[in-house]
CSV table of C-alpha atoms and ligand atoms in Angstrom, one decimal:
chain,number,residue,atom,x,y,z
R,290,MET,CA,63.9,-77.0,-175.8
R,291,ASP,CA,65.4,-78.3,-179.2
R,292,ILE,CA,62.1,-76.4,-181.2
R,293,GLY,CA,61.8,-77.5,-185.1
R,294,PHE,CA,59.7,-74.7,-186.0
R,295,ILE,CA,58.5,-74.1,-189.8
R,296,GLY,CA,56.3,-71.3,-191.9
R,297,LEU,CA,58.0,-67.8,-190.7
R,298,GLY,CA,55.1,-66.1,-192.7
R,299,ASN,CA,53.4,-62.9,-191.1
R,300,MET,CA,52.4,-65.3,-187.8
R,301,GLY,CA,55.3,-67.8,-187.8
R,302,GLY,CA,58.3,-65.8,-187.9
R,303,PRO,CA,57.6,-63.4,-185.0
R,304,MET,CA,56.4,-66.8,-182.9
R,305,ALA,CA,60.1,-68.1,-183.4
R,306,ALA,CA,61.3,-64.9,-182.9
R,307,ASN,CA,59.6,-64.7,-179.0
R,308,LEU,CA,60.6,-68.6,-179.0
R,309,MET,CA,64.0,-68.3,-178.9
R,310,LYS,CA,63.7,-65.2,-176.5
R,311,ALA,CA,61.7,-67.1,-174.0
R,312,GLY,CA,65.3,-69.4,-174.4
R,313,HIS,CA,64.6,-72.1,-177.2
R,314,SER,CA,67.3,-73.2,-179.8
R,315,LEU,CA,65.3,-73.0,-183.0
R,316,THR,CA,66.3,-75.0,-186.0
R,317,VAL,CA,63.8,-73.0,-188.5
R,318,PHE,CA,62.7,-74.3,-192.3
R,319,ASP,CA,60.5,-72.1,-195.0
R,320,LEU,CA,60.6,-72.1,-199.0
R,321,SER,CA,61.2,-68.0,-197.9
R,322,LYS,CA,65.2,-67.1,-198.6
R,323,THR,CA,64.2,-63.6,-196.6
R,324,ALA,CA,62.1,-65.5,-194.3
R,325,LEU,CA,64.6,-68.2,-193.1
R,326,GLN,CA,67.9,-65.1,-193.4
R,327,VAL,CA,65.3,-63.3,-190.1
R,328,ALA,CA,65.3,-66.2,-188.7
R,329,SER,CA,69.2,-67.0,-189.1
R,330,ASP,CA,69.8,-63.6,-188.0
R,331,ALA,CA,67.6,-63.8,-184.5
R,332,GLY,CA,70.1,-67.1,-184.0
R,333,ALA,CA,68.1,-70.4,-185.5
R,334,ARG,CA,69.9,-72.9,-187.5
R,335,VAL,CA,68.5,-73.1,-190.8
R,336,ALA,CA,67.7,-76.2,-192.2
R,337,LYS,CA,67.0,-77.8,-195.8
R,338,SER,CA,64.1,-79.3,-195.6
R,339,PRO,CA,61.6,-80.1,-193.0
R,340,ARG,CA,62.6,-83.6,-192.1
R,341,ASP,CA,66.1,-81.9,-191.5
R,342,ALA,CA,64.5,-79.1,-189.0
R,343,VAL,CA,63.2,-81.8,-186.9
R,344,GLU,CA,65.6,-84.1,-186.7
R,345,ASN,CA,67.1,-83.4,-183.0
R,346,SER,CA,63.8,-81.8,-182.4
R,347,GLU,CA,62.1,-82.2,-178.8
R,348,VAL,CA,58.9,-80.5,-180.0
R,349,VAL,CA,57.8,-79.5,-183.7
R,350,ILE,CA,55.6,-76.3,-184.5
R,351,THR,CA,54.5,-76.0,-187.6
R,352,MET,CA,52.5,-72.3,-189.2
R,353,LEU,CA,51.7,-72.6,-192.9
R,354,PRO,CA,49.0,-71.4,-194.8
R,355,ALA,CA,46.2,-73.7,-195.5
R,356,ALA,CA,45.6,-78.2,-195.6
R,357,ALA,CA,47.7,-79.0,-198.8
R,358,HIS,CA,50.8,-77.2,-197.2
R,359,VAL,CA,50.4,-78.7,-193.6
R,360,MET,CA,49.8,-82.3,-195.7
R,361,ALA,CA,53.3,-81.8,-197.7
R,362,VAL,CA,55.2,-80.9,-195.0
R,363,TYR,CA,54.4,-83.5,-192.7
R,364,LEU,CA,54.0,-86.2,-195.3
R,365,ASN,CA,56.2,-85.3,-198.0
R,366,ASP,CA,59.4,-87.9,-198.1
R,367,ASP,CA,61.1,-85.3,-196.3
R,368,GLY,CA,59.1,-83.8,-194.5
R,369,VAL,CA,58.4,-84.1,-190.8
R,370,LEU,CA,57.4,-88.1,-189.8
R,371,ALA,CA,60.5,-88.5,-192.3
R,372,GLY,CA,62.8,-87.0,-189.1
R,373,VAL,CA,60.9,-86.6,-186.3
R,374,ARG,CA,62.3,-89.1,-183.3
R,375,PRO,CA,59.1,-91.2,-181.9
R,376,GLY,CA,57.6,-89.8,-178.6
R,377,VAL,CA,58.2,-86.2,-180.1
R,378,PRO,CA,55.4,-84.5,-179.7
R,379,MET,CA,54.0,-81.5,-182.9
R,380,ILE,CA,51.5,-78.7,-183.0
R,381,ASP,CA,50.4,-77.5,-186.1
R,382,SER,CA,49.4,-73.6,-185.5
R,383,SER,CA,47.9,-73.3,-189.3
R,384,THR,CA,44.2,-72.8,-189.7
R,385,ILE,CA,43.4,-75.8,-191.5
R,386,ASP,CA,39.7,-78.0,-191.2
R,387,PRO,CA,39.5,-80.0,-188.7
R,388,ALA,CA,39.3,-83.6,-190.7
R,389,THR,CA,43.3,-83.0,-192.3
R,390,ALA,CA,44.2,-82.2,-188.6
R,391,LYS,CA,43.1,-85.6,-187.9
R,392,LEU,CA,44.3,-87.2,-190.6
R,393,ILE,CA,47.8,-85.9,-189.7
R,394,ALA,CA,47.2,-86.8,-185.7
R,395,GLU,CA,46.2,-90.6,-187.2
R,396,ALA,CA,49.8,-90.9,-188.9
R,397,ALA,CA,51.5,-89.2,-186.6
R,398,GLY,CA,50.1,-91.3,-183.8
R,399,LYS,CA,51.2,-94.8,-185.8
R,400,GLN,CA,54.4,-93.8,-185.5
R,401,GLY,CA,54.7,-92.5,-182.3
R,402,ASN,CA,54.3,-89.3,-182.3
R,403,PRO,CA,51.6,-87.5,-180.6
R,404,PHE,CA,50.6,-84.6,-182.6
R,405,ALA,CA,47.8,-81.5,-181.3
R,406,ASP,CA,45.8,-79.4,-183.7
R,407,ALA,CA,46.6,-75.5,-182.0
R,408,PRO,CA,45.2,-72.7,-184.3
R,409,VAL,CA,45.3,-68.7,-182.7
R,410,SER,CA,43.6,-66.3,-182.6
R,411,GLY,CA,45.1,-62.6,-182.3
R,412,GLY,CA,46.6,-61.9,-185.4
R,413,THR,CA,50.1,-60.5,-186.2
R,414,GLY,CA,49.9,-58.0,-183.5
R,415,GLY,CA,49.3,-61.1,-180.8
R,416,ALA,CA,52.1,-62.7,-182.2
R,417,GLN,CA,54.0,-60.0,-182.3
R,418,ALA,CA,53.4,-59.4,-178.9
R,419,GLY,CA,53.1,-62.6,-177.5
R,420,THR,CA,49.6,-62.5,-176.6
R,421,LEU,CA,48.5,-65.4,-178.7
R,422,THR,CA,45.3,-67.0,-177.9
R,423,PHE,CA,46.1,-70.7,-179.0
R,424,MET,CA,43.1,-73.3,-179.2
R,425,VAL,CA,44.3,-76.7,-178.7
R,426,GLY,CA,43.0,-80.1,-179.7
R,427,ALA,CA,44.8,-83.1,-177.8
R,428,ASP,CA,44.2,-85.3,-174.7
R,429,GLU,CA,44.8,-83.2,-171.5
R,430,ALA,CA,48.4,-85.1,-171.4
R,431,LEU,CA,49.6,-83.9,-174.2
R,432,PHE,CA,47.9,-80.4,-173.6
R,433,GLU,CA,49.7,-80.3,-170.3
R,434,THR,CA,53.4,-80.9,-172.1
R,435,LEU,CA,52.5,-78.6,-174.3
R,436,LYS,CA,51.5,-75.6,-172.3
R,437,PRO,CA,55.1,-74.4,-171.0
R,438,VAL,CA,56.0,-74.3,-174.9
R,439,LEU,CA,52.9,-72.4,-176.0
R,440,ALA,CA,53.6,-69.9,-173.6
R,441,GLY,CA,56.9,-68.4,-175.0
R,442,MET,CA,54.3,-67.0,-177.6
R,443,GLY,CA,50.6,-66.9,-176.1
R,444,LYS,CA,48.8,-65.6,-173.3
R,445,ASN,CA,46.3,-68.0,-173.2
R,446,MET,CA,45.4,-71.9,-174.0
R,447,VAL,CA,42.5,-73.0,-174.3
R,448,HIS,CA,42.0,-76.7,-174.0
R,449,CYS,CA,39.0,-77.8,-176.7
R,450,GLY,CA,38.7,-81.5,-176.2
R,451,GLU,CA,40.5,-84.1,-178.1
R,452,THR,CA,41.9,-83.5,-181.7
R,453,GLY,CA,40.7,-81.6,-184.2
R,454,THR,CA,38.8,-79.4,-181.7
R,455,GLY,CA,41.1,-76.5,-181.9
R,456,GLN,CA,40.2,-75.9,-185.5
R,457,ILE,CA,36.6,-76.6,-184.7
R,458,ALA,CA,36.6,-73.7,-182.4
R,459,LYS,CA,38.5,-71.3,-185.0
R,460,ILE,CA,36.3,-71.8,-187.4
R,461,CYS,CA,33.1,-70.9,-185.7
R,462,ASN,CA,35.0,-68.3,-184.1
R,463,ASN,CA,35.9,-66.8,-187.8
R,464,LEU,CA,32.9,-67.9,-189.5
R,465,LEU,CA,31.1,-65.3,-187.0
R,466,LEU,CA,33.5,-62.7,-187.5
R,467,GLY,CA,33.2,-62.1,-191.0
R,468,ILE,CA,29.2,-62.3,-190.5
R,469,SER,CA,29.2,-59.4,-188.0
R,470,MET,CA,32.2,-57.6,-190.0
R,471,ILE,CA,29.4,-57.4,-192.9
R,472,GLY,CA,27.1,-56.7,-190.5
R,473,VAL,CA,28.4,-53.3,-188.9
R,474,ALA,CA,30.2,-52.4,-192.3
R,475,GLU,CA,26.0,-52.3,-193.8
R,476,SER,CA,24.9,-50.7,-190.6
R,477,MET,CA,27.4,-48.0,-190.2
R,478,LYS,CA,26.6,-47.7,-194.1
R,479,LEU,CA,23.2,-47.1,-193.7
R,480,GLY,CA,23.3,-44.8,-191.0
R,481,ALA,CA,26.0,-42.9,-193.4
R,482,SER,CA,23.9,-42.5,-196.7
R,483,LEU,CA,20.6,-41.2,-193.9
R,484,GLY,CA,23.0,-38.4,-193.0
R,485,ILE,CA,24.3,-39.6,-189.1
R,486,ASP,CA,27.8,-38.4,-188.0
R,487,PRO,CA,29.7,-42.2,-188.3
R,488,ASN,CA,31.1,-41.6,-185.1
R,489,LYS,CA,28.2,-40.8,-183.3
R,490,LEU,CA,26.6,-44.2,-184.9
R,491,ALA,CA,29.5,-45.8,-183.8
R,492,SER,CA,29.1,-44.2,-180.2
R,493,ILE,CA,25.9,-45.5,-180.3
R,494,ILE,CA,26.2,-49.1,-181.7
R,495,ASN,CA,29.4,-49.1,-178.9
R,496,THR,CA,27.0,-48.9,-175.8
R,497,SER,CA,23.9,-50.6,-177.3
R,498,THR,CA,22.9,-53.9,-178.0
R,499,GLY,CA,25.2,-53.8,-181.8
R,500,ARG,CA,28.2,-54.0,-179.4
R,501,CYS,CA,30.7,-56.7,-181.1
R,502,TRP,CA,34.6,-56.7,-181.9
R,503,SER,CA,33.7,-55.5,-185.7
R,504,ALA,CA,32.2,-52.5,-184.3
R,505,ASP,CA,34.5,-51.1,-181.3
R,506,THR,CA,38.0,-52.8,-182.2
R,507,CYS,CA,38.1,-53.1,-185.9
R,508,ASN,CA,35.0,-50.8,-187.0
R,509,PRO,CA,35.0,-51.0,-191.0
R,510,TYR,CA,33.9,-47.2,-191.5
R,511,PRO,CA,36.8,-44.5,-191.9
R,512,ASN,CA,38.2,-42.5,-189.4
R,513,VAL,CA,35.5,-43.6,-186.6
R,514,LEU,CA,38.6,-45.5,-184.8
R,515,PRO,CA,42.5,-44.3,-185.7
R,516,ASN,CA,43.6,-47.9,-185.0
R,517,ALA,CA,42.2,-50.2,-186.9
R,518,PRO,CA,42.8,-51.3,-190.6
R,519,SER,CA,40.1,-48.5,-192.1
R,520,SER,CA,41.9,-45.9,-191.0
R,521,ARG,CA,44.6,-46.3,-192.3
R,522,GLY,CA,43.9,-47.7,-195.7
R,523,TYR,CA,42.6,-51.0,-194.6
R,524,THR,CA,46.0,-52.5,-194.8
R,525,GLY,CA,48.2,-54.4,-191.9
R,526,GLY,CA,45.3,-56.6,-190.8
R,527,PHE,CA,43.3,-59.9,-191.5
R,528,GLY,CA,43.3,-60.1,-194.9
R,529,ALA,CA,40.2,-60.8,-197.0
R,530,ASP,CA,41.4,-64.0,-199.1
R,531,LEU,CA,42.4,-65.6,-195.6
R,532,MET,CA,38.6,-64.8,-194.1
R,533,LEU,CA,37.7,-66.3,-197.6
R,534,LYS,CA,39.6,-69.2,-196.6
R,535,ASP,CA,38.4,-70.1,-193.2
R,536,LEU,CA,34.7,-69.5,-194.4
R,537,GLY,CA,35.5,-72.1,-197.3
R,538,LEU,CA,36.2,-74.4,-193.8
R,539,ALA,CA,32.9,-73.4,-192.0
R,540,VAL,CA,30.9,-74.6,-195.3
R,541,ASP,CA,32.9,-77.2,-196.3
R,542,ALA,CA,32.7,-78.8,-192.5
R,543,ALA,CA,29.2,-77.8,-192.5
R,544,ARG,CA,28.1,-79.7,-195.3
R,545,GLN,CA,30.6,-83.0,-194.0
R,546,VAL,CA,27.4,-83.1,-191.0
R,547,LYS,CA,25.0,-81.1,-192.8
R,548,GLN,CA,24.1,-78.9,-190.5
R,549,PRO,CA,23.1,-75.8,-192.6
R,550,ILE,CA,25.0,-72.2,-192.6
R,551,MET,CA,22.8,-69.6,-194.8
R,552,LEU,CA,24.5,-66.6,-193.5
R,553,GLY,CA,28.1,-68.3,-193.5
R,554,ALA,CA,27.5,-69.1,-196.9
R,555,LEU,CA,26.5,-65.7,-198.3
R,556,ALA,CA,29.5,-64.4,-196.5
R,557,GLN,CA,31.5,-66.4,-198.9
R,558,GLN,CA,30.0,-65.2,-201.6
R,559,LEU,CA,30.9,-62.0,-200.4
R,560,TYR,CA,34.3,-62.5,-199.5
R,561,GLN,CA,34.4,-63.8,-202.8
R,562,THR,CA,33.0,-60.8,-204.6
R,563,MET,CA,35.9,-58.5,-202.9
R,564,SER,CA,38.5,-61.2,-204.1
R,565,MET,CA,37.8,-61.0,-207.2
R,566,GLN,CA,37.5,-57.4,-206.9
R,567,GLY,CA,40.9,-57.9,-206.4
R,568,LEU,CA,40.4,-56.3,-203.5
R,569,GLY,CA,41.3,-59.8,-201.3
R,570,GLY,CA,44.9,-58.1,-200.2
R,571,LEU,CA,43.2,-55.4,-198.0
R,572,ASP,CA,41.8,-56.5,-194.3
R,573,PHE,CA,38.8,-57.7,-194.4
R,574,SER,CA,36.9,-54.9,-193.1
R,575,ALA,CA,37.0,-53.2,-196.2
R,576,ILE,CA,34.1,-55.2,-197.4
R,577,ILE,CA,32.6,-52.2,-196.9
R,578,LYS,CA,33.3,-50.9,-200.0
R,579,LEU,CA,30.8,-53.6,-201.8
R,580,TYR,CA,28.1,-50.7,-200.1
R,581,SER,CA,30.1,-48.1,-201.6
R,582,GLY,CA,28.2,-45.9,-204.4
R,583,LYS,CA,29.7,-43.6,-207.4
R,584,GLU,CA,30.1,-40.8,-205.0
R,585,ASP,CA,32.5,-43.2,-202.6
J,279,LIG,P1,51.7,-66.4,-194.5
J,279,LIG,O1,51.2,-66.5,-195.7
J,279,LIG,O2,52.4,-65.3,-194.2
J,279,LIG,O3,53.1,-67.4,-194.0
J,279,LIG,C1,52.9,-68.3,-194.3
J,279,LIG,C2,54.7,-68.9,-194.8
J,279,LIG,O4,54.9,-70.7,-194.7
J,279,LIG,C3,55.9,-68.6,-195.5
J,279,LIG,O5,56.2,-68.2,-195.0
J,279,LIG,C4,55.8,-69.5,-197.1
J,279,LIG,O6,57.1,-69.2,-197.5
J,279,LIG,C5,55.4,-70.9,-196.1
J,279,LIG,N1,55.1,-71.9,-196.2
J,279,LIG,C6,54.5,-72.5,-197.2
J,279,LIG,N2,54.6,-73.8,-197.7
J,279,LIG,C7,55.7,-74.2,-196.9
J,279,LIG,C8,56.2,-75.1,-197.3
J,279,LIG,N3,55.9,-76.4,-197.8
J,279,LIG,N4,57.5,-75.8,-196.4
J,279,LIG,C9,57.7,-74.5,-195.7
J,279,LIG,N5,57.2,-72.9,-195.5
J,279,LIG,C10,56.2,-73.0,-195.9
J,279,LIG,O7,50.8,-66.5,-193.6
J,279,LIG,P2,50.5,-66.5,-191.8
J,279,LIG,O8,49.8,-65.0,-191.9
J,279,LIG,O9,51.7,-66.5,-191.5
J,279,LIG,O10,49.5,-67.4,-191.8
J,279,LIG,C11,49.7,-68.7,-191.2
J,279,LIG,C12,48.5,-69.2,-191.0
J,279,LIG,O11,47.5,-68.4,-189.6
J,279,LIG,C13,47.7,-69.3,-191.7
J,279,LIG,O12,46.7,-70.7,-191.5
J,279,LIG,C14,46.5,-68.5,-191.1
J,279,LIG,O13,45.0,-68.5,-191.7
J,279,LIG,C15,46.5,-68.7,-189.8
J,279,LIG,N6,45.9,-67.2,-189.5
J,279,LIG,C16,47.1,-65.8,-190.0
J,279,LIG,C17,46.4,-64.6,-188.2
J,279,LIG,C18,46.8,-63.6,-189.2
J,279,LIG,O14,46.4,-62.3,-189.2
J,279,LIG,N7,47.8,-63.5,-190.3
J,279,LIG,C19,45.4,-64.5,-187.4
J,279,LIG,C20,45.2,-65.6,-187.4
J,279,LIG,C21,45.5,-67.2,-187.8
């Protein structure tokens, strides 16, 4: 298939590479010359604008940082909607707010292009390995059409409901993840301060009712899990600033439906504090540093 792919960052770069490995022809666009060069070396055609990238595409995929970038890439004069042929389906895998996803879907629908929001979980490791989970907001027929394309980048495709519901699923998952990481950090730090061996504590938690992904796969306490970001200086994971963005999306979405999210709002402030202290580029499990005393 001819695929127009826009946004070749930490996630989009490997996703595009996997689509080419799966036999698709890619035309790509990004603002980064380096990212374009990497994709070109792997066999992609480099376009001059989003519009240029999609003019001959049979499917369009975007993987951009946030809603403002998605709006610009789809709606600007040299954007996707200005170049795409009617009927061509489009997938946005960026994590953005459900309202923007619906707005793009409406604009696309007016010119006969079906649009799906399909944010992912699985991180950069999943993007590289082609094992991402896609949470898809689309009608049933569009979901079935897109499944074979998504299979080139991921292992699980979950149909969440109509447009926007993929983003709702993603935001709610990351709300819980952001909160659970703070809980694990607080518990691990207290245990260590009270004098239990952190490895012993982690192994108890991981076979008890406190077990969760933040404890058994990404434990924030250094050297408890050798492959976790906490054991390599909190590098190479899911950046705290991206978690902060996702908690902001949850807080905004909650405000729209007047739904209180007490712990989510507090979690947002804690990651904001981390970001203000210059730690926003570290893996979000570095939130444990907020519990550090002078001796740490
Ligand atoms: P990134 O910042 O590494 O990549 C974004 C890319 O978009 C960059 O290459 C940038 O140059 C490009 N870009 C920005 N504006 C553009 C424009 N106007 N036109 C063309 N290209 C443009 O981000 P990422 O880590 O790849 O994340 C992408 C999305 O996936 C985000 O919404 C993020 O929240 C989500 N996500 C990330 C992870 C993760 O672990 N990194 C996991 C799940 C979901």
